[in-house]
């Protein structure tokens, strides 16, 4: 994933690259991805586009006078679908990046950034998928410098370590990344000592704060 | 890129276009006009309207009075014309007929009407009465209609930017 260079000053690029990497990472860990929320949004969106397209075709062929009555219904339906679409994005998906299950554990990851703040905010919800009541939600955050080099290359390892070390459900599936993190953290709670054992120097102190 | 991600990005672009179209149609429904916003193409209404002015139309008040500015289509041609009503005949139970003239023209519009037509039928020919305007901003569409290749360039450019970068 680190093949392409982005501008480290573009918050959008940082977030999108990280989101993509997170999906790839979890798919790589054989989490079975659940796309139902995105699929619903796509279905609603494409339905509304089809309505608009049909109205456009009817208007083009038959003219205004003939389509007048239908136009009102089509506009109302379109407005309704569009409202659903918007609600779904902001109220249900809330920045959802990945939802997937492995070994009976379900992980839901939603990310966001704040304006002019180069920090990756991640909302992690984990639950044992058999009993849906038993779920826990956690807010994580880390500066993008943890896994981006100064010239804009994404480095997978510190990112995977951060994720595996912070989220148990992922750590259990990627013991190597998780355990390295634990090992490092245990003896040295201060960031300075850590820097040597983790690949990117910038990553250390922030990750420490999270654990502590 | 994941196929769903691609589908979502194409959808974003399609939604921009379809929402613009549906807003236009929604305005059509509210104003009861096939074309609720028009651009002045000629100077025949100067000094009231210049080329490129954007006009907002309303087509629900059917009892058009002398002095109102209306937009009408000449039968058999699809060119909207913006001119002022100077005479009205009928109305009430009988169909309302109008005679129009451009403020800047020497003669009334009888010459412009279709062959054999000497007045406008309010309910058939008129697209709407002018209720508001914004000067000059419609000039882009004059450019687009006089240089059609600009349309393709613009559409292609829009498609590219939306697909290439996420919002």
CSV table of N, CA, C and O in Angstrom, one decimal, chain B residues 19-112:
chain,number,residue,atom,x,y,z
B,19,UNK,N,-29.4,15.5,-8.9
B,19,UNK,CA,-30.0,16.5,-8.0
B,19,UNK,C,-30.2,17.8,-8.6
B,19,UNK,O,-31.2,18.5,-8.4
B,20,UNK,N,-29.2,18.3,-9.5
B,20,UNK,CA,-29.4,19.5,-10.2
B,20,UNK,C,-30.7,19.4,-11.1
B,20,UNK,O,-31.5,20.3,-11.1
B,21,UNK,N,-30.8,18.3,-11.8
B,21,UNK,CA,-31.9,18.1,-12.7
B,21,UNK,C,-33.3,18.1,-11.9
B,21,UNK,O,-34.2,18.8,-12.3
B,22,UNK,N,-33.3,17.4,-10.7
B,22,UNK,CA,-34.5,17.3,-10.0
B,22,UNK,C,-34.9,18.6,-9.3
B,22,UNK,O,-36.1,18.9,-9.1
B,23,UNK,N,-33.9,19.4,-8.9
B,23,UNK,CA,-34.2,20.7,-8.4
B,23,UNK,C,-34.9,21.6,-9.4
B,23,UNK,O,-35.8,22.3,-9.1
B,24,UNK,N,-34.3,21.5,-10.6
B,24,UNK,CA,-34.9,22.2,-11.8
B,24,UNK,C,-36.4,21.8,-12.0
B,24,UNK,O,-37.3,22.6,-12.1
B,25,UNK,N,-36.6,20.4,-11.9
B,25,UNK,CA,-37.9,19.9,-12.2
B,25,UNK,C,-38.9,20.3,-11.0
B,25,UNK,O,-40.0,20.6,-11.2
B,26,UNK,N,-38.3,20.3,-9.8
B,26,UNK,CA,-39.1,20.7,-8.6
B,26,UNK,C,-39.5,22.1,-8.8
B,26,UNK,O,-40.7,22.5,-8.5
B,27,UNK,N,-38.6,23.0,-9.3
B,27,UNK,CA,-39.0,24.4,-9.5
B,27,UNK,C,-40.1,24.5,-10.6
B,27,UNK,O,-41.0,25.3,-10.5
B,28,UNK,N,-39.9,23.6,-11.6
B,28,UNK,CA,-41.0,23.6,-12.6
B,28,UNK,C,-42.3,23.2,-12.0
B,28,UNK,O,-43.3,23.9,-12.4
B,29,UNK,N,-42.4,22.3,-11.1
B,29,UNK,CA,-43.6,21.9,-10.5
B,29,UNK,C,-44.2,23.0,-9.7
B,29,UNK,O,-45.4,23.3,-9.8
B,30,UNK,N,-43.4,23.7,-8.9
B,30,UNK,CA,-43.8,24.8,-8.1
B,30,UNK,C,-44.4,25.9,-8.9
B,30,UNK,O,-45.4,26.5,-8.6
B,31,UNK,N,-43.6,26.3,-9.9
B,31,UNK,CA,-44.0,27.5,-10.7
B,31,UNK,C,-45.0,27.1,-11.8
B,31,UNK,O,-45.5,28.0,-12.4
B,32,UNK,N,-45.2,25.8,-12.0
B,32,UNK,CA,-46.1,25.3,-13.1
B,32,UNK,C,-45.6,25.8,-14.4
B,32,UNK,O,-46.4,26.0,-15.3
B,33,UNK,N,-44.3,25.9,-14.6
B,33,UNK,CA,-43.8,26.4,-15.8
B,33,UNK,C,-42.8,25.3,-16.4
B,33,UNK,O,-42.0,24.8,-15.6
B,34,UNK,N,-42.8,25.1,-17.7
B,34,UNK,CA,-41.9,24.1,-18.2
B,34,UNK,C,-40.4,24.6,-18.1
B,34,UNK,O,-39.5,23.8,-18.2
B,35,UNK,N,-40.2,25.9,-18.0
B,35,UNK,CA,-38.9,26.4,-18.0
B,35,UNK,C,-38.9,27.6,-17.0
B,35,UNK,O,-38.9,28.7,-17.5
B,36,UNK,N,-38.7,27.3,-15.7
B,36,UNK,CA,-38.9,28.4,-14.7
B,36,UNK,C,-37.8,29.4,-14.7
B,36,UNK,O,-38.0,30.5,-14.1
B,37,UNK,N,-36.7,29.1,-15.3
B,37,UNK,CA,-35.6,30.1,-15.4
B,37,UNK,C,-35.1,30.2,-16.8
B,37,UNK,O,-34.8,29.2,-17.4
B,38,UNK,N,-35.1,31.4,-17.4
B,38,UNK,CA,-34.6,31.6,-18.7
B,38,UNK,C,-33.5,32.7,-18.8
B,38,UNK,O,-33.4,33.5,-17.9
B,39,UNK,N,-32.8,32.6,-19.9
B,39,UNK,CA,-31.7,33.6,-20.1
B,39,UNK,C,-32.2,34.5,-21.2
B,39,UNK,O,-32.6,34.0,-22.3
B,40,UNK,N,-32.0,35.8,-21.1
B,40,UNK,CA,-32.4,36.7,-22.2
B,40,UNK,C,-31.3,36.6,-23.3
B,40,UNK,O,-30.1,36.7,-23.0
B,41,UNK,N,-31.8,36.3,-24.5
B,41,UNK,CA,-30.8,36.1,-25.6
B,41,UNK,C,-30.7,37.3,-26.5
B,41,UNK,O,-29.7,37.4,-27.2
B,42,UNK,N,-31.6,38.2,-26.5
B,42,UNK,CA,-31.5,39.3,-27.4
B,42,UNK,C,-31.7,40.6,-26.7
B,42,UNK,O,-32.0,40.7,-25.5
B,43,UNK,N,-31.4,41.7,-27.4
B,43,UNK,CA,-31.5,43.0,-26.8
B,43,UNK,C,-32.8,43.7,-27.0
B,43,UNK,O,-32.9,44.9,-26.7
B,44,UNK,N,-33.8,42.9,-27.3
B,44,UNK,CA,-35.1,43.5,-27.7
B,44,UNK,C,-35.9,44.1,-26.5
B,44,UNK,O,-36.8,44.8,-26.7
B,45,UNK,N,-35.4,43.8,-25.3
B,45,UNK,CA,-36.1,44.4,-24.1
B,45,UNK,C,-35.3,45.4,-23.4
B,45,UNK,O,-35.5,45.7,-22.3
B,46,UNK,N,-34.2,45.8,-24.0
B,46,UNK,CA,-33.4,46.9,-23.4
B,46,UNK,C,-34.2,48.1,-23.3
B,46,UNK,O,-35.0,48.4,-24.2
B,47,UNK,N,-34.1,48.9,-22.3
B,47,UNK,CA,-33.1,48.8,-21.2
B,47,UNK,C,-33.5,48.0,-20.0
B,47,UNK,O,-32.8,47.9,-19.0
B,48,UNK,N,-34.7,47.4,-20.1
B,48,UNK,CA,-35.2,46.6,-18.9
B,48,UNK,C,-34.3,45.4,-18.7
B,48,UNK,O,-33.8,45.1,-17.6
B,49,UNK,N,-34.1,44.6,-19.8
B,49,UNK,CA,-33.2,43.4,-19.7
B,49,UNK,C,-32.1,43.5,-20.7
B,49,UNK,O,-32.4,43.8,-21.9
B,50,UNK,N,-30.9,43.1,-20.3
B,50,UNK,CA,-29.8,43.0,-21.3
B,50,UNK,C,-29.6,41.5,-21.6
B,50,UNK,O,-30.1,40.6,-21.0
B,51,UNK,N,-28.9,41.3,-22.7
B,51,UNK,CA,-28.4,40.0,-23.0
B,51,UNK,C,-27.7,39.3,-21.8
B,51,UNK,O,-26.9,40.0,-21.2
B,52,UNK,N,-28.1,38.1,-21.5
B,52,UNK,CA,-27.4,37.4,-20.4
B,52,UNK,C,-28.1,37.5,-19.1
B,52,UNK,O,-27.6,36.9,-18.1
B,53,UNK,N,-29.1,38.3,-19.0
B,53,UNK,CA,-29.8,38.4,-17.7
B,53,UNK,C,-30.6,37.1,-17.5
B,53,UNK,O,-31.1,36.5,-18.4
B,54,UNK,N,-30.7,36.7,-16.2
B,54,UNK,CA,-31.4,35.5,-15.8
B,54,UNK,C,-32.7,35.9,-15.3
B,54,UNK,O,-32.8,36.7,-14.4
B,55,UNK,N,-33.8,35.3,-15.9
B,55,UNK,CA,-35.2,35.7,-15.4
B,55,UNK,C,-35.8,34.5,-14.7
B,55,UNK,O,-35.7,33.4,-15.1
B,56,UNK,N,-36.6,34.8,-13.7
B,56,UNK,CA,-37.3,33.8,-12.9
B,56,UNK,C,-38.8,34.0,-13.3
B,56,UNK,O,-39.4,35.1,-13.3
B,57,UNK,N,-39.4,32.9,-13.7
B,57,UNK,CA,-40.8,32.9,-14.2
B,57,UNK,C,-41.8,32.3,-13.2
B,57,UNK,O,-41.4,31.4,-12.4
B,58,UNK,N,-43.0,32.7,-13.3
B,58,UNK,CA,-44.1,32.2,-12.5
B,58,UNK,C,-45.3,32.0,-13.4
B,58,UNK,O,-45.6,32.9,-14.2
B,59,UNK,N,-45.9,30.8,-13.4
B,59,UNK,CA,-47.0,30.6,-14.4
B,59,UNK,C,-48.3,30.2,-13.7
B,59,UNK,O,-49.1,29.5,-14.3
B,60,UNK,N,-48.5,30.6,-12.5
B,60,UNK,CA,-49.8,30.2,-11.8
B,60,UNK,C,-50.8,31.3,-11.8
B,60,UNK,O,-52.0,31.1,-11.7
B,61,UNK,N,-50.3,32.6,-12.0
B,61,UNK,CA,-51.3,33.7,-12.2
B,61,UNK,C,-51.7,33.8,-13.7
B,61,UNK,O,-51.0,34.3,-14.5
B,62,UNK,N,-52.9,33.2,-14.0
B,62,UNK,CA,-53.2,33.1,-15.5
B,62,UNK,C,-53.8,34.4,-16.0
B,62,UNK,O,-54.0,34.5,-17.2
B,63,UNK,N,-54.2,35.3,-15.1
B,63,UNK,CA,-54.9,36.5,-15.6
B,63,UNK,C,-53.9,37.6,-15.8
B,63,UNK,O,-53.8,38.6,-15.1
B,64,UNK,N,-53.1,37.4,-16.9
B,64,UNK,CA,-52.0,38.3,-17.2
B,64,UNK,C,-52.5,39.7,-17.6
B,64,UNK,O,-53.4,39.8,-18.4
B,65,UNK,N,-51.9,40.7,-17.0
B,65,UNK,CA,-52.3,42.1,-17.3
B,65,UNK,C,-51.4,42.8,-18.3
B,65,UNK,O,-50.2,42.4,-18.5
B,66,UNK,N,-51.9,43.9,-18.9
B,66,UNK,CA,-51.0,44.7,-19.8
B,66,UNK,C,-49.9,45.3,-18.9
B,66,UNK,O,-50.1,45.7,-17.8
B,67,UNK,N,-48.7,45.3,-19.5
B,67,UNK,CA,-47.5,45.8,-18.8
B,67,UNK,C,-46.7,44.7,-18.2
B,67,UNK,O,-45.5,44.9,-17.9
B,68,UNK,N,-47.2,43.5,-18.0
B,68,UNK,CA,-46.4,42.4,-17.5
B,68,UNK,C,-45.5,41.9,-18.6
B,68,UNK,O,-45.8,42.0,-19.8
B,69,UNK,N,-44.3,41.4,-18.2
B,69,UNK,CA,-43.4,40.8,-19.1
B,69,UNK,C,-43.5,39.3,-19.1
B,69,UNK,O,-43.5,38.7,-18.0
B,70,UNK,N,-43.8,38.7,-20.3
B,70,UNK,CA,-44.0,37.3,-20.3
B,70,UNK,C,-43.0,36.7,-21.2
B,70,UNK,O,-42.4,37.3,-22.1
B,71,UNK,N,-42.8,35.4,-21.0
B,71,UNK,CA,-41.9,34.6,-21.9
B,71,UNK,C,-42.8,33.6,-22.6
B,71,UNK,O,-43.7,33.0,-22.0
B,72,UNK,N,-42.7,33.6,-24.0
B,72,UNK,CA,-43.6,32.7,-24.7
B,72,UNK,C,-42.8,32.0,-25.8
B,72,UNK,O,-41.7,32.4,-26.2
B,73,UNK,N,-43.3,30.9,-26.2
B,73,UNK,CA,-42.7,30.1,-27.3
B,73,UNK,C,-43.6,30.3,-28.6
B,73,UNK,O,-44.8,30.2,-28.5
B,74,UNK,N,-42.9,30.6,-29.7
B,74,UNK,CA,-43.6,30.7,-31.0
B,74,UNK,C,-44.0,29.3,-31.4
B,74,UNK,O,-43.2,28.4,-31.3
B,75,UNK,N,-45.2,29.1,-31.8
B,75,UNK,CA,-45.7,27.8,-32.2
B,75,UNK,C,-44.8,27.2,-33.3
B,75,UNK,O,-44.5,27.9,-34.3
B,76,UNK,N,-44.4,26.0,-33.1
B,76,UNK,CA,-43.6,25.3,-34.2
B,76,UNK,C,-42.1,25.6,-34.0
B,76,UNK,O,-41.3,24.9,-34.6
B,77,UNK,N,-41.7,26.6,-33.2
B,77,UNK,CA,-40.3,26.8,-32.9
B,77,UNK,C,-40.1,26.7,-31.4
B,77,UNK,O,-41.0,27.0,-30.6
B,78,UNK,N,-38.9,26.4,-31.0
B,78,UNK,CA,-38.7,26.2,-29.6
B,78,UNK,C,-37.8,27.3,-29.1
B,78,UNK,O,-36.9,27.0,-28.3
B,79,UNK,N,-38.0,28.5,-29.5
B,79,UNK,CA,-37.2,29.6,-29.0
B,79,UNK,C,-38.1,30.5,-28.1
B,79,UNK,O,-39.1,31.1,-28.5
B,80,UNK,N,-37.7,30.5,-26.8
B,80,UNK,CA,-38.5,31.4,-25.9
B,80,UNK,C,-38.2,32.9,-26.1
B,80,UNK,O,-37.0,33.2,-26.4
B,81,UNK,N,-39.2,33.7,-26.1
B,81,UNK,CA,-39.0,35.1,-26.4
B,81,UNK,C,-39.6,35.9,-25.1
B,81,UNK,O,-40.7,35.5,-24.6
B,82,UNK,N,-38.8,36.9,-24.7
B,82,UNK,CA,-39.2,37.7,-23.5
B,82,UNK,C,-39.7,39.0,-24.0
B,82,UNK,O,-38.9,39.8,-24.5
B,83,UNK,N,-41.0,39.3,-23.9
B,83,UNK,CA,-41.5,40.6,-24.4
B,83,UNK,C,-42.7,41.0,-23.5
B,83,UNK,O,-43.2,40.3,-22.7
B,84,UNK,N,-43.0,42.3,-23.6
B,84,UNK,CA,-44.0,42.9,-22.7
B,84,UNK,C,-45.4,42.8,-23.3
B,84,UNK,O,-45.6,43.0,-24.5
B,85,UNK,N,-46.4,42.6,-22.5
B,85,UNK,CA,-47.8,42.5,-22.9
B,85,UNK,C,-48.3,44.0,-23.2
B,85,UNK,O,-48.2,44.8,-22.3
B,86,UNK,N,-48.8,44.2,-24.4
B,86,UNK,CA,-49.3,45.6,-24.7
B,86,UNK,C,-50.8,45.6,-24.9
B,86,UNK,O,-51.4,46.7,-24.9
B,87,UNK,N,-51.4,44.5,-25.2
B,87,UNK,CA,-52.9,44.4,-25.4
B,87,UNK,C,-53.3,43.1,-24.8
B,87,UNK,O,-52.6,42.1,-24.9
B,88,UNK,N,-54.6,43.1,-24.3
B,88,UNK,CA,-55.2,41.8,-23.9
B,88,UNK,C,-56.6,41.8,-24.4
B,88,UNK,O,-57.3,42.8,-24.4
B,89,UNK,N,-57.0,40.6,-24.9
B,89,UNK,CA,-58.4,40.4,-25.3
B,89,UNK,C,-59.0,39.2,-24.6
B,89,UNK,O,-58.3,38.3,-24.3
B,90,UNK,N,-60.3,39.2,-24.4
B,90,UNK,CA,-60.9,38.1,-23.8
B,90,UNK,C,-60.6,38.1,-22.3
B,90,UNK,O,-60.6,39.1,-21.7
B,91,UNK,N,-60.4,36.9,-21.8
B,91,UNK,CA,-60.2,36.7,-20.4
B,91,UNK,C,-61.6,36.3,-19.7
B,91,UNK,O,-62.6,36.4,-20.4
B,92,UNK,N,-61.5,36.0,-18.5
B,92,UNK,CA,-62.8,35.5,-17.8
B,92,UNK,C,-63.1,34.1,-18.4
B,92,UNK,O,-62.3,33.2,-18.3
B,93,UNK,N,-64.4,34.1,-18.9
B,93,UNK,CA,-64.8,32.8,-19.5
B,93,UNK,C,-64.2,32.4,-20.8
B,93,UNK,O,-63.9,31.3,-21.1
B,94,UNK,N,-64.0,33.4,-21.6
B,94,UNK,CA,-63.3,33.1,-22.9
B,94,UNK,C,-61.8,33.1,-22.7
B,94,UNK,O,-61.3,33.7,-21.8
B,95,UNK,N,-61.1,32.4,-23.6
B,95,UNK,CA,-59.7,32.3,-23.4
B,95,UNK,C,-59.0,33.7,-23.6
B,95,UNK,O,-59.4,34.5,-24.4
B,96,UNK,N,-58.0,33.9,-22.7
B,96,UNK,CA,-57.3,35.2,-22.7
B,96,UNK,C,-56.3,35.2,-23.9
B,96,UNK,O,-55.4,34.3,-24.0
B,97,UNK,N,-56.3,36.2,-24.7
B,97,UNK,CA,-55.4,36.4,-25.8
B,97,UNK,C,-54.5,37.6,-25.5
B,97,UNK,O,-55.0,38.6,-25.0
B,98,UNK,N,-53.3,37.6,-25.9
B,98,UNK,CA,-52.3,38.7,-25.6
B,98,UNK,C,-51.6,39.1,-26.8
B,98,UNK,O,-51.3,38.3,-27.7
B,99,UNK,N,-51.3,40.4,-26.9
B,99,UNK,CA,-50.4,40.9,-27.9
B,99,UNK,C,-49.1,41.4,-27.2
B,99,UNK,O,-49.3,42.1,-26.2
B,100,UNK,N,-48.0,41.1,-27.7
B,100,UNK,CA,-46.7,41.5,-27.0
B,100,UNK,C,-45.9,42.3,-27.9
B,100,UNK,O,-46.0,42.3,-29.1
B,101,UNK,N,-44.9,43.0,-27.3
B,101,UNK,CA,-44.0,43.9,-28.0
B,101,UNK,C,-42.7,44.0,-27.2
B,101,UNK,O,-42.7,44.1,-26.0
B,102,UNK,N,-41.6,44.0,-27.9
B,102,UNK,CA,-40.3,44.3,-27.3
B,102,UNK,C,-40.1,45.7,-27.0
B,102,UNK,O,-40.4,46.5,-27.9
B,103,UNK,N,-39.7,46.1,-25.8
B,103,UNK,CA,-39.6,47.5,-25.5
B,103,UNK,C,-38.7,48.2,-26.5
B,103,UNK,O,-38.9,49.4,-26.8
B,104,UNK,N,-37.7,47.5,-26.9
B,104,UNK,CA,-36.7,48.1,-27.8
B,104,UNK,C,-37.0,47.9,-29.3
B,104,UNK,O,-36.2,48.3,-30.1
B,105,UNK,N,-38.1,47.3,-29.6
B,105,UNK,CA,-38.5,47.1,-31.0
B,105,UNK,C,-39.5,48.2,-31.4
B,105,UNK,O,-40.2,48.7,-30.6
B,106,UNK,N,-39.4,48.4,-32.7
B,106,UNK,CA,-40.3,49.5,-33.3
B,106,UNK,C,-41.7,49.0,-33.4
B,106,UNK,O,-42.7,49.7,-33.1
B,107,UNK,N,-41.9,47.7,-33.8
B,107,UNK,CA,-43.2,47.2,-34.0
B,107,UNK,C,-43.6,46.1,-33.0
B,107,UNK,O,-42.7,45.6,-32.3
B,108,UNK,N,-44.9,45.8,-32.9
B,108,UNK,CA,-45.3,44.7,-32.0
B,108,UNK,C,-44.9,43.4,-32.7
B,108,UNK,O,-44.4,43.3,-33.8
B,109,UNK,N,-45.3,42.3,-32.0
B,109,UNK,CA,-44.7,41.0,-32.3
B,109,UNK,C,-45.5,40.2,-33.4
B,109,UNK,O,-45.1,39.1,-33.6
B,110,UNK,N,-46.5,40.8,-34.0
B,110,UNK,CA,-47.3,40.0,-35.0
B,110,UNK,C,-46.4,39.4,-36.0
B,110,UNK,O,-46.7,38.3,-36.5
B,111,UNK,N,-45.3,40.1,-36.4
B,111,UNK,CA,-44.4,39.5,-37.4
B,111,UNK,C,-43.7,38.3,-36.8
B,111,UNK,O,-43.4,37.4,-37.6
B,112,UNK,N,-43.4,38.3,-35.5
B,112,UNK,CA,-42.7,37.1,-34.9
B,112,UNK,C,-43.5,35.9,-34.8
B,112,UNK,O,-43.0,34.8,-34.8
